[in-house]
Structure formats: C-alpha cells, structure tokens
Amino acid sequence: MKTLPGSTLGMLGGGQLGRMFTIAARTMGYEVVVLDPDKESPAGKLATTHICADYADQAALEQIAKNCDAITTEFENVPASTLEALAKTKPVRPGAKAISIAQDRIQEKNFLKDNGFYTAPFAVINSLEDLKNSISKIGTPAILKVSRFGYDGKGQFGINAESDIEKAWETLEGEACVLEQRMPLDIEVSVVLARGTEGEVVTYPVSENIHEGGILDVSVVPARINEDLETKVTDLAKQIATALDYVGIMAVEFFISNDELLVNEIAPRPHNSGHYTLDACVTDQFEQQVRAVCGLPLGDTRLLSPVVMINMLGDIWHNDQTPKWQKLLNHPNVKLHLYGKKEARPGRKMGHFNVLAENIDDALKLAEDLKNQLSKAN
Ligand code: ATP
Ligand code: MG
C-alpha cells in the first residue's frame, strides 16, 4: 500500500537527520510527528507535532500508532521493542530486525561474517579475560569498541600495546565490546542506498570519506577510486541490504585496506556521508527515505555535479562566536545547511556545506579554503 501526500509520517528521533527528513516530507505535503525526549530537538522544531517523550513511553507510542500512517527512524538506538510494538498496527520501515542488527556491533559483525562479507578481523569481548586472550590473536594496534550506543568514534579505545589492555577495559566500563584489528587504510568510502517494498534497490554514487578524530570531516563525490572498485562496493552494499531484507534508506561504510575491500559498518538510516545528495543529486537521501517508507517509486539518484561536503562541528564556534557565514554565502556554488542547534559543543555536528564545481579538485580547493576561513578565530 502506498502512503500518499496528505498522510502523516512518524519519525523516531529528532536530530539533524530527522530534521532533514521532516523538511523533505513536509515539502512533499506530508505531516510529520517527531518523537524525541529533547525539548530543543532539531527535527521537533519543524515537525507538525513534536512528542517530547522517551522512546519507550507507552502513551507516546500509542499516539504515534494512532496518528501516523507509516513510521521510520533516524537513529539506530531506538529500542527494538518500540519498533515491534508500532509494527503491530502500522508499517515501520526499516523493521526491528535490521535495526537490532545495526544497533549492536556484535550482532552486526556476526551478521556480516555469517553472510560472507569481509570485515577487519574481530573478536567479541565480554570480559577482561576475553580481551587478554583475543589481543594475542588480533594483534596490535587494535581498537576496542563498545557494542552498543557508540557514535562518531565515541565508545572506542585504541590499544597500541598489551600494556593498554586494562586501561581500555576500564575506560569502556566493562561493557560488551568488539575488538578490531586497526587496519592501514588506503581510503574510506560509503554507499547510501534505498530498498523499496518490492525489493527494488537504487544506489547513490560512492562517496569518499575523510575522518578526523573518528568523526566524518569531508566527503568527496565521485570517490577517487577506479570503476571496478566502484562497482564492487556498490554491489556489496546492495547484497547487504538484500540479506537484511531491508526496506528504507541505509548506508554501508567500507574500508579499503591493502587493496582489500572490508565492510566497516551499516547505518539503518540516512547517513552523514550522503549529505552531498541534498544539493548534487536529482533525489536527495531524505526525499528517498520518504519514498521508500511510503512505498512510492524510488527517485533518480543521478549525480548532477561533482561535490565536496564539509562537516561543521561545534569546534568552529570560537568563544561562542558564530562562524562567518558570509564567507560561504559569497559563493553561488556553495550550499549552507545548519541544524538549528543552540549549543555549540566541541565535536557536535552543527551543520555542513556542499561545494559544487566543474571537477573535484576545484571543489576541494574551495571547500578547504572556506573551512579554514570559517574556523579562524579572527
Ligand atoms: P559513526 O557511527 O559516526 O560512523 P562510529 O563511532 O560507529 O562512528 P566507526 O565507524 O567504527 O565509528 O569508526 C570511526 C572511524 O574510525 C572510521 O571511519 C575509521 O576512520 C576509524 N576506524 C574505525 N575502526 C577502524 C579499524 N578497524 N581500522 C582502522 N580505522 C578504523
Ligand atoms: Mg562509522
């Protein structure tokens, strides 16, 4: 069944991804109900209705089930029980199964391994004992990552020598973890894709991603990889979506290490590395999410221009001074996106900008220049 404009969509989570979904949905004539416990939620401000409550709040879930025609999410940490409860009355896309895999690194890594997708060598860690035993197999350098609730490199600890083991275990407070070999990275790339209710898949052009301190910093599209690799990456992402029997928008992050292609992780939602689609593709990833969730035909993912996306973190608000937006706005080929967050904390994603140009080199040069100008104290 298709959910058509005029209907009401439920969005679990009210961060920037929910906000950009809300903008797309409202542009297309849908009403949006956002559930987020934060009063200042970026998506809540633009929603038709913001339900300010916890993700497991019974009354809130009843209200969503009653008023929404289809439901989706913008972050993987929504409790699976919430998705299952809502799915009893309304379509929830993606479903609880795919989200419960993506929200738990142990399940995610095991899913990938069991389905024949290569990842960095890893071990499941439930105790200090496990960690001591596994480090000899995985070797150093390695990274210990909490299984649940990690994001933007949070909940991770680098282990460079056996002497770091106890500190790593203490820092992550003895939670269930995955220990991963730290791979030498040639390049990191990702694929955003949408899979519809009939199993049809559309993929976006591969994005090349540069991280800074575990947080995405720059995306370059088209990625500077050869065609053969581009096809492989895209096919793998499709196969993963199909293996998950996925409906909705998702992203797969890859490492290319010593010419080998490894899956890093799966995001069951729009992705930061897909923000370039907002200005550079026929259909952006948020409209695509609306289409997939509503059972509509999927949109054209064609790239209209080379593009570079730059993330803007709270760090560039020196002494609470607003960055000089004028620097960006002076350029007709630069597109500014701000998420409406009041408090600029270091590491907090506040917005991004897209630079469109004839070629990647020109886009990168202007993007880097502008980034430096924005973040200068004076
Ligand atoms: P997000 O959800 O924002 O992508 P996250 O907290 O889930 O972040 P990861 O994707 O696991 O974090 O790691 C963040 C970045 O750290 C990676 O994109 C990569 O640059 C680096 N990294 C993580 N794991 C490895 C690894 N095994 N080898 C080399 N680099 C790694
Ligand atoms: Mg990641």
Short mmCIF file of N, CA, C and O in Angstrom, two decimals, residues 25-116:
data_model
loop_
_atom_site.label_atom_id
_atom_site.label_comp_id
_atom_site.label_asym_id
_atom_site.label_seq_id
_atom_site.Cartn_x
_atom_site.Cartn_y
_atom_site.Cartn_z
N ALA A 25 9.77 15.65 3.83
CA ALA A 25 8.40 15.13 3.90
C ALA A 25 7.39 16.27 3.82
O ALA A 25 6.39 16.18 3.10
N ARG A 26 7.65 17.35 4.53
CA ARG A 26 6.70 18.46 4.52
C ARG A 26 6.67 19.15 3.15
O ARG A 26 5.63 19.59 2.70
N THR A 27 7.83 19.21 2.52
CA THR A 27 7.87 19.76 1.15
C THR A 27 6.97 18.97 0.23
O THR A 27 6.32 19.52 -0.68
N MET A 28 6.91 17.66 0.47
CA MET A 28 6.11 16.79 -0.39
C MET A 28 4.65 16.69 0.07
O MET A 28 3.88 15.91 -0.47
N GLY A 29 4.30 17.45 1.11
CA GLY A 29 2.89 17.51 1.51
C GLY A 29 2.48 16.52 2.58
O GLY A 29 1.29 16.26 2.78
N TYR A 30 3.45 15.95 3.28
CA TYR A 30 3.13 15.06 4.42
C TYR A 30 3.16 15.86 5.71
O TYR A 30 3.86 16.88 5.81
N GLU A 31 2.44 15.38 6.71
CA GLU A 31 2.60 15.88 8.07
C GLU A 31 3.61 14.96 8.76
O GLU A 31 3.71 13.77 8.41
N VAL A 32 4.34 15.49 9.73
CA VAL A 32 5.36 14.67 10.40
C VAL A 32 5.22 14.79 11.92
O VAL A 32 5.15 15.89 12.47
N VAL A 33 5.18 13.63 12.57
CA VAL A 33 5.19 13.57 14.03
C VAL A 33 6.58 13.08 14.45
O VAL A 33 7.00 12.00 14.03
N VAL A 34 7.28 13.88 15.24
CA VAL A 34 8.63 13.51 15.70
C VAL A 34 8.57 13.10 17.17
O VAL A 34 7.99 13.82 17.99
N LEU A 35 9.15 11.97 17.48
CA LEU A 35 9.30 11.56 18.89
C LEU A 35 10.75 11.76 19.29
O LEU A 35 11.67 11.17 18.68
N ASP A 36 10.98 12.61 20.28
CA ASP A 36 12.34 12.83 20.78
C ASP A 36 12.24 13.43 22.17
O ASP A 36 11.48 14.39 22.37
N PRO A 37 12.99 12.88 23.13
CA PRO A 37 12.89 13.38 24.51
C PRO A 37 13.48 14.78 24.71
O PRO A 37 13.28 15.38 25.78
N ASP A 38 14.20 15.30 23.71
CA ASP A 38 14.85 16.60 23.86
C ASP A 38 13.89 17.73 23.43
O ASP A 38 13.44 17.77 22.29
N LYS A 39 13.65 18.65 24.35
CA LYS A 39 12.75 19.79 24.06
C LYS A 39 13.24 20.61 22.87
O LYS A 39 12.47 21.19 22.13
N GLU A 40 14.59 20.67 22.74
CA GLU A 40 15.19 21.52 21.69
C GLU A 40 15.51 20.72 20.43
O GLU A 40 16.36 21.13 19.63
N SER A 41 14.90 19.57 20.28
CA SER A 41 15.26 18.68 19.17
C SER A 41 15.19 19.39 17.81
O SER A 41 14.19 20.05 17.49
N PRO A 42 16.26 19.30 17.00
CA PRO A 42 16.28 19.98 15.70
C PRO A 42 15.10 19.61 14.80
O PRO A 42 14.57 20.48 14.09
N ALA A 43 14.66 18.35 14.83
CA ALA A 43 13.53 17.95 13.98
C ALA A 43 12.21 18.37 14.60
O ALA A 43 11.28 18.77 13.89
N GLY A 44 12.16 18.30 15.93
CA GLY A 44 10.92 18.65 16.63
C GLY A 44 10.45 20.05 16.27
O GLY A 44 9.25 20.32 16.11
N LYS A 45 11.43 20.96 16.08
CA LYS A 45 11.09 22.37 15.78
C LYS A 45 10.36 22.53 14.45
O LYS A 45 9.66 23.51 14.25
N LEU A 46 10.61 21.62 13.53
CA LEU A 46 10.00 21.75 12.20
C LEU A 46 8.85 20.77 11.98
O LEU A 46 8.20 20.79 10.93
N ALA A 47 8.65 19.89 12.95
CA ALA A 47 7.61 18.87 12.78
C ALA A 47 6.22 19.49 12.90
O ALA A 47 6.06 20.57 13.45
N THR A 48 5.22 18.77 12.39
CA THR A 48 3.84 19.19 12.62
C THR A 48 3.56 19.05 14.12
O THR A 48 2.97 19.93 14.74
N THR A 49 4.02 17.94 14.68
CA THR A 49 3.86 17.69 16.12
C THR A 49 5.16 17.11 16.65
O THR A 49 5.72 16.19 16.05
N HIS A 50 5.63 17.66 17.77
CA HIS A 50 6.79 17.08 18.44
C HIS A 50 6.29 16.43 19.73
O HIS A 50 5.80 17.13 20.62
N ILE A 51 6.42 15.12 19.82
CA ILE A 51 6.09 14.45 21.08
C ILE A 51 7.39 14.36 21.87
O ILE A 51 8.33 13.67 21.47
N CYS A 52 7.43 15.09 22.97
CA CYS A 52 8.65 15.18 23.76
C CYS A 52 8.59 14.10 24.84
O CYS A 52 8.07 14.34 25.93
N ALA A 53 9.03 12.90 24.51
CA ALA A 53 8.95 11.79 25.46
C ALA A 53 10.01 10.76 25.11
O ALA A 53 10.62 10.81 24.04
N ASP A 54 10.20 9.84 26.03
CA ASP A 54 11.18 8.78 25.85
C ASP A 54 10.72 7.82 24.75
O ASP A 54 9.53 7.69 24.48
N TYR A 55 11.69 7.10 24.17
CA TYR A 55 11.39 6.18 23.05
C TYR A 55 10.58 4.95 23.47
O TYR A 55 10.12 4.19 22.62
N ALA A 56 10.46 4.75 24.80
CA ALA A 56 9.67 3.59 25.25
C ALA A 56 8.38 4.04 25.92
O ALA A 56 7.65 3.21 26.47
N ASP A 57 8.08 5.33 25.89
CA ASP A 57 6.90 5.87 26.57
C ASP A 57 5.61 5.34 25.92
O ASP A 57 5.35 5.59 24.74
N GLN A 58 4.83 4.63 26.74
CA GLN A 58 3.63 3.94 26.20
C GLN A 58 2.63 4.90 25.56
O GLN A 58 2.14 4.65 24.46
N ALA A 59 2.35 5.99 26.29
CA ALA A 59 1.34 6.93 25.78
C ALA A 59 1.82 7.53 24.45
O ALA A 59 1.03 7.69 23.50
N ALA A 60 3.12 7.83 24.39
CA ALA A 60 3.67 8.41 23.16
C ALA A 60 3.54 7.42 22.00
O ALA A 60 3.16 7.79 20.88
N LEU A 61 3.86 6.17 22.28
CA LEU A 61 3.80 5.17 21.21
C LEU A 61 2.36 4.96 20.74
O LEU A 61 2.11 4.80 19.54
N GLU A 62 1.43 5.02 21.68
CA GLU A 62 0.01 4.88 21.29
C GLU A 62 -0.41 6.03 20.39
O GLU A 62 -1.10 5.85 19.39
N GLN A 63 0.05 7.23 20.77
CA GLN A 63 -0.29 8.42 19.97
C GLN A 63 0.27 8.29 18.54
O GLN A 63 -0.42 8.61 17.57
N ILE A 64 1.50 7.79 18.44
CA ILE A 64 2.11 7.62 17.11
C ILE A 64 1.36 6.55 16.32
O ILE A 64 1.03 6.75 15.14
N ALA A 65 1.09 5.43 16.98
CA ALA A 65 0.40 4.33 16.28
C ALA A 65 -0.96 4.81 15.76
O ALA A 65 -1.40 4.44 14.68
N LYS A 66 -1.61 5.65 16.56
CA LYS A 66 -2.95 6.11 16.18
C LYS A 66 -2.90 7.14 15.04
O LYS A 66 -3.68 7.07 14.10
N ASN A 67 -1.94 8.05 15.12
CA ASN A 67 -1.97 9.20 14.20
C ASN A 67 -1.12 9.06 12.94
O ASN A 67 -1.28 9.85 12.01
N CYS A 68 -0.15 8.12 12.95
CA CYS A 68 0.76 8.07 11.81
C CYS A 68 0.37 6.95 10.85
O CYS A 68 -0.11 5.90 11.26
N ASP A 69 0.63 7.19 9.56
CA ASP A 69 0.29 6.19 8.54
C ASP A 69 1.48 5.30 8.20
O ASP A 69 1.31 4.20 7.71
N ALA A 70 2.69 5.81 8.45
CA ALA A 70 3.90 5.00 8.27
C ALA A 70 4.95 5.60 9.21
O ALA A 70 4.91 6.80 9.51
N ILE A 71 5.88 4.74 9.65
CA ILE A 71 6.83 5.18 10.69
C ILE A 71 8.25 4.81 10.28
O ILE A 71 8.49 3.73 9.73
N THR A 72 9.18 5.71 10.58
CA THR A 72 10.59 5.41 10.31
C THR A 72 11.46 5.98 11.43
O THR A 72 10.94 6.51 12.41
N THR A 73 12.76 5.86 11.26
CA THR A 73 13.67 6.28 12.31
C THR A 73 14.87 6.98 11.73
O THR A 73 15.19 6.82 10.55
N GLU A 74 15.53 7.76 12.56
CA GLU A 74 16.72 8.47 12.09
C GLU A 74 17.95 8.03 12.88
O GLU A 74 19.03 8.50 12.63
N PHE A 75 17.75 7.16 13.87
CA PHE A 75 18.95 6.67 14.56
C PHE A 75 18.73 5.25 15.04
O PHE A 75 17.60 4.81 15.24
N GLU A 76 19.84 4.52 15.15
CA GLU A 76 19.72 3.07 15.34
C GLU A 76 19.45 2.67 16.78
O GLU A 76 19.21 1.52 17.05
N ASN A 77 19.46 3.65 17.69
CA ASN A 77 19.32 3.25 19.09
C ASN A 77 17.90 3.25 19.64
O ASN A 77 17.70 3.14 20.84
N VAL A 78 16.93 3.36 18.76
CA VAL A 78 15.54 3.19 19.18
C VAL A 78 15.39 1.75 19.66
O VAL A 78 15.85 0.83 18.97
N PRO A 79 14.78 1.52 20.84
CA PRO A 79 14.67 0.13 21.31
C PRO A 79 13.89 -0.72 20.30
O PRO A 79 12.87 -0.28 19.75
N ALA A 80 14.38 -1.93 20.07
CA ALA A 80 13.71 -2.84 19.12
C ALA A 80 12.26 -3.09 19.57
O ALA A 80 11.37 -3.23 18.73
N SER A 81 12.04 -3.08 20.89
CA SER A 81 10.68 -3.34 21.40
C SER A 81 9.72 -2.24 20.95
O SER A 81 8.55 -2.50 20.66
N THR A 82 10.20 -1.00 20.84
CA THR A 82 9.38 0.11 20.37
C THR A 82 8.96 -0.13 18.91
O THR A 82 7.80 0.03 18.54
N LEU A 83 9.95 -0.55 18.09
CA LEU A 83 9.65 -0.78 16.67
C LEU A 83 8.68 -1.95 16.51
O LEU A 83 7.75 -1.89 15.70
N GLU A 84 8.88 -2.98 17.32
CA GLU A 84 7.99 -4.15 17.23
C GLU A 84 6.57 -3.78 17.64
O GLU A 84 5.60 -4.18 17.01
N ALA A 85 6.46 -2.98 18.72
CA ALA A 85 5.13 -2.58 19.21
C ALA A 85 4.40 -1.77 18.12
O ALA A 85 3.24 -2.03 17.81
N LEU A 86 5.12 -0.81 17.50
CA LEU A 86 4.49 0.04 16.49
C LEU A 86 4.13 -0.77 15.24
O LEU A 86 3.11 -0.53 14.60
N ALA A 87 4.97 -1.75 14.93
CA ALA A 87 4.76 -2.54 13.71
C ALA A 87 3.49 -3.38 13.77
O ALA A 87 3.02 -3.88 12.75
N LYS A 88 2.95 -3.55 14.98
CA LYS A 88 1.70 -4.32 15.09
C LYS A 88 0.54 -3.60 14.42
O LYS A 88 -0.40 -4.23 13.96
N THR A 89 0.61 -2.25 14.40
CA THR A 89 -0.52 -1.53 13.80
C THR A 89 -0.18 -0.78 12.52
O THR A 89 -1.05 -0.58 11.68
N LYS A 90 1.09 -0.35 12.37
CA LYS A 90 1.42 0.49 11.20
C LYS A 90 2.73 0.01 10.56
O LYS A 90 3.55 -0.60 11.23
N PRO A 91 2.91 0.31 9.25
CA PRO A 91 4.19 -0.06 8.64
C PRO A 91 5.35 0.69 9.30
O PRO A 91 5.28 1.92 9.46
N VAL A 92 6.37 -0.06 9.71
CA VAL A 92 7.58 0.54 10.28
C VAL A 92 8.73 0.14 9.36
O VAL A 92 8.99 -1.04 9.16
N ARG A 93 9.39 1.13 8.76
CA ARG A 93 10.45 0.87 7.79
C ARG A 93 11.67 1.72 8.07
O ARG A 93 11.52 2.93 8.12
N PRO A 94 12.85 1.14 8.28
CA PRO A 94 13.16 -0.28 8.29
C PRO A 94 12.57 -0.98 9.51
O PRO A 94 12.20 -0.33 10.49
N GLY A 95 12.53 -2.30 9.45
CA GLY A 95 11.92 -3.09 10.52
C GLY A 95 12.86 -3.33 11.69
O GLY A 95 14.07 -3.05 11.61
N ALA A 96 12.30 -3.87 12.75
CA ALA A 96 13.04 -4.07 14.00
C ALA A 96 14.25 -4.98 13.80
O ALA A 96 15.30 -4.79 14.41
N LYS A 97 14.12 -5.96 12.91
CA LYS A 97 15.22 -6.94 12.77
C LYS A 97 16.49 -6.26 12.26
O LYS A 97 17.57 -6.40 12.84
N ALA A 98 16.35 -5.49 11.19
CA ALA A 98 17.52 -4.83 10.61
C ALA A 98 18.12 -3.83 11.60
O ALA A 98 19.35 -3.73 11.75
N ILE A 99 17.26 -3.12 12.31
CA ILE A 99 17.77 -2.12 13.25
C ILE A 99 18.46 -2.80 14.43
O ILE A 99 19.51 -2.35 14.89
N SER A 100 17.90 -3.91 14.89
CA SER A 100 18.55 -4.54 16.05
C SER A 100 19.92 -5.08 15.67
O SER A 100 20.82 -5.11 16.50
N ILE A 101 20.10 -5.45 14.42
CA ILE A 101 21.45 -5.89 13.98
C ILE A 101 22.39 -4.68 13.92
O ILE A 101 23.49 -4.70 14.45
N ALA A 102 21.92 -3.60 13.31
CA ALA A 102 22.80 -2.44 13.12
C ALA A 102 23.11 -1.70 14.42
O ALA A 102 24.11 -1.00 14.51
N GLN A 103 22.25 -1.88 15.45
CA GLN A 103 22.49 -1.13 16.69
C GLN A 103 23.43 -1.87 17.64
O GLN A 103 23.76 -1.36 18.70
N ASP A 104 23.85 -3.04 17.24
CA ASP A 104 24.67 -3.84 18.14
C ASP A 104 25.86 -4.39 17.34
O ASP A 104 25.70 -5.24 16.48
N ARG A 105 27.05 -3.83 17.63
CA ARG A 105 28.22 -4.21 16.82
C ARG A 105 28.48 -5.71 16.79
O ARG A 105 28.95 -6.23 15.79
N ILE A 106 28.18 -6.38 17.91
CA ILE A 106 28.45 -7.82 17.94
C ILE A 106 27.55 -8.52 16.92
O ILE A 106 28.00 -9.31 16.10
N GLN A 107 26.27 -8.19 16.99
CA GLN A 107 25.33 -8.79 16.02
C GLN A 107 25.68 -8.41 14.60
O GLN A 107 25.57 -9.22 13.68
N GLU A 108 26.06 -7.14 14.42
CA GLU A 108 26.37 -6.62 13.09
C GLU A 108 27.56 -7.38 12.48
O GLU A 108 27.51 -7.85 11.35
N LYS A 109 28.63 -7.49 13.27
CA LYS A 109 29.84 -8.18 12.77
C LYS A 109 29.52 -9.65 12.49
O LYS A 109 29.97 -10.20 11.49
N ASN A 110 28.76 -10.28 13.38
CA ASN A 110 28.43 -11.69 13.16
C ASN A 110 27.54 -11.87 11.94
O ASN A 110 27.71 -12.80 11.17
N PHE A 111 26.60 -10.95 11.76
CA PHE A 111 25.74 -10.99 10.58
C PHE A 111 26.59 -10.91 9.31
O PHE A 111 26.41 -11.68 8.36
N LEU A 112 27.54 -9.97 9.30
CA LEU A 112 28.38 -9.79 8.11
C LEU A 112 29.20 -11.04 7.85
O LEU A 112 29.26 -11.55 6.72
N LYS A 113 29.79 -11.55 8.92
CA LYS A 113 30.64 -12.74 8.79
C LYS A 113 29.81 -13.94 8.31
O LYS A 113 30.19 -14.63 7.36
N ASP A 114 28.65 -14.15 8.94
CA ASP A 114 27.82 -15.31 8.60
C ASP A 114 27.32 -15.24 7.15
O ASP A 114 26.99 -16.26 6.56
N ASN A 115 27.21 -14.03 6.62
CA ASN A 115 26.72 -13.88 5.24
C ASN A 115 27.86 -13.73 4.23
O ASN A 115 27.62 -13.39 3.07
N GLY A 116 29.06 -13.95 4.69
CA GLY A 116 30.20 -13.97 3.76
C GLY A 116 30.76 -12.62 3.37
O GLY A 116 31.46 -12.50 2.37
#
